[in-house]
Coordinates of C-alpha atoms in Angstrom, one line a residue:
X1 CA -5.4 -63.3 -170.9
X2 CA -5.9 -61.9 -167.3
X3 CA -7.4 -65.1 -166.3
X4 CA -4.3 -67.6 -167.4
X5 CA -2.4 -66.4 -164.1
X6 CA -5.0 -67.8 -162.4
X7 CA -4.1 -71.6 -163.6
X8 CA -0.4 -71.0 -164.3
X9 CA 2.3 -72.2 -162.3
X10 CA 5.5 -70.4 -161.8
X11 CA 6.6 -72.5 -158.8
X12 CA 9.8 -74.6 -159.3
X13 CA 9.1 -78.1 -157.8
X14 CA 12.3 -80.2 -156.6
X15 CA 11.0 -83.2 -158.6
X16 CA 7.6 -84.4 -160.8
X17 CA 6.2 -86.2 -157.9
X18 CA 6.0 -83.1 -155.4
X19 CA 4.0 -80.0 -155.4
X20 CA 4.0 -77.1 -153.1
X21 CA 2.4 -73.8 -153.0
X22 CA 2.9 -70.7 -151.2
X23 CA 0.7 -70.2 -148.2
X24 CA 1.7 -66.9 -147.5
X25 CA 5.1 -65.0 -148.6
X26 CA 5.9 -61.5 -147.6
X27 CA 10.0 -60.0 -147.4
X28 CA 11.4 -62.7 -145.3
X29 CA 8.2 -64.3 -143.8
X30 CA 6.8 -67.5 -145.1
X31 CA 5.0 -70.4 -145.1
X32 CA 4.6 -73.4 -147.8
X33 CA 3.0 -76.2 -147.9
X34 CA 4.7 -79.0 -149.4
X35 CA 3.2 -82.3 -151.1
X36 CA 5.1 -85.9 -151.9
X37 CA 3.0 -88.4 -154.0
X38 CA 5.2 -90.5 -153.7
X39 CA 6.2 -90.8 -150.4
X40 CA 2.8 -89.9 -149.3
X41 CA 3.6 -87.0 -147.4
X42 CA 2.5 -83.7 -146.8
X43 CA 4.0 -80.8 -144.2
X44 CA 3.9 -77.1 -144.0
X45 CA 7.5 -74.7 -143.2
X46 CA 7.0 -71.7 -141.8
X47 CA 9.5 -69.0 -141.5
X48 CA 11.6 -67.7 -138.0
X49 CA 9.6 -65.1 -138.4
X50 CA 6.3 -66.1 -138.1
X51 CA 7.6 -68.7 -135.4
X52 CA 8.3 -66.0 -133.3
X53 CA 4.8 -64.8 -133.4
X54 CA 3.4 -68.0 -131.9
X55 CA 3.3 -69.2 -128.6
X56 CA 5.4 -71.3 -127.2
X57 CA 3.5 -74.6 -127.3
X58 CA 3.3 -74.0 -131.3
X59 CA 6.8 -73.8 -132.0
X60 CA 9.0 -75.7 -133.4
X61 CA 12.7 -76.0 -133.4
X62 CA 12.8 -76.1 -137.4
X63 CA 9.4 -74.7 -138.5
X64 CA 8.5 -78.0 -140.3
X65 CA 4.9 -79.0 -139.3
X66 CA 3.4 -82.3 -140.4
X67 CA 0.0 -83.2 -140.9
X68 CA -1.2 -83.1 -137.2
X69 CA -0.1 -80.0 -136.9
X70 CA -1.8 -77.9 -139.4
X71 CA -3.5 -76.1 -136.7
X72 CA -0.6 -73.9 -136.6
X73 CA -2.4 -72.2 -140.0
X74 CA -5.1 -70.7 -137.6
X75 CA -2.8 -68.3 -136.5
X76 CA -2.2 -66.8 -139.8
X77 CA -5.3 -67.3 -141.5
X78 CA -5.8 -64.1 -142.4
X79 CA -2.3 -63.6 -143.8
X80 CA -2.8 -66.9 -145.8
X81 CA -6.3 -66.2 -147.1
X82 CA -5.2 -62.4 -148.1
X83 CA -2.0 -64.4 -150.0
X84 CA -4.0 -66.8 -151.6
X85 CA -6.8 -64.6 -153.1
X86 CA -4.4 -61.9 -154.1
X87 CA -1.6 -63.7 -155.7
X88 CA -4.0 -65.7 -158.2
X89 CA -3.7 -68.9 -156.0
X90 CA -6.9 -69.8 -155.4
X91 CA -7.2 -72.5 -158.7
X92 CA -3.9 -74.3 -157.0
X93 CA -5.1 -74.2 -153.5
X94 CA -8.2 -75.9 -154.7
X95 CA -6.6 -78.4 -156.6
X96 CA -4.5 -79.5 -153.3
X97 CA -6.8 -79.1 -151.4
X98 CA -10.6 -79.3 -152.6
X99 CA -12.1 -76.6 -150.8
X100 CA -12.1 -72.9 -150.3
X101 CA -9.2 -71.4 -147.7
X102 CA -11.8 -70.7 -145.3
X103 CA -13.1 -74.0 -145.4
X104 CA -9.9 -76.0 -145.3
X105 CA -8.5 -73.9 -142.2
X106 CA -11.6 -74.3 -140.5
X107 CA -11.7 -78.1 -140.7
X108 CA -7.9 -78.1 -139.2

């Protein structure tokens, strides 16, 4: 039974043709990804928090990021690849994404 949290879901979505997964979550820091099928579009949100912990050039005013600027996830790749692995992730991150954590925020 230990391995079904690994392909269960306990996210909420806001509708059938999204999906979204939580990059990193810790107290009031943040950051999800966010996917629409239909719409065909994919950004990340990252919390005030972790905003504040970039540098200037990589903020934003609301912490959405879209596609081209994914790059952002470098920062916190260590926060994100610690979430990921911990919190039985690692199935759902695959499915979005195909590859390992490493992997995907290397290729950004």
């Amino acid at each position: 039974m230990t391995n079904l949290k690994v392909v269960e879901r306990s996210t909420h979505f806001f509708s059938d043709d999204e999906d979204c997964i939580a990059l990193y979550e810790h107290n009031d820091s943040y950051i999800y990804y966010v996917r629409n099928y239909v719409s065909q579009t994919e950004f990340i949100i990252i919390s005030h928090t972790l905003m504040d912990t970039l540098p200037e050039e990589a903020k934003t005013l609301t912490g959405v990021y879209v596609t081209m600027h994914f790059g952002v996830l470098k920062y916190f790749q260590d926060e994100v690849t610690h979430h990921v692995m911990t919190k039985g992730l690692l199935a759902h991150f695959h499915y979005l994404f195909n590859c390992s954590v490493s992997r995907f925020i290397e290729q950004l």
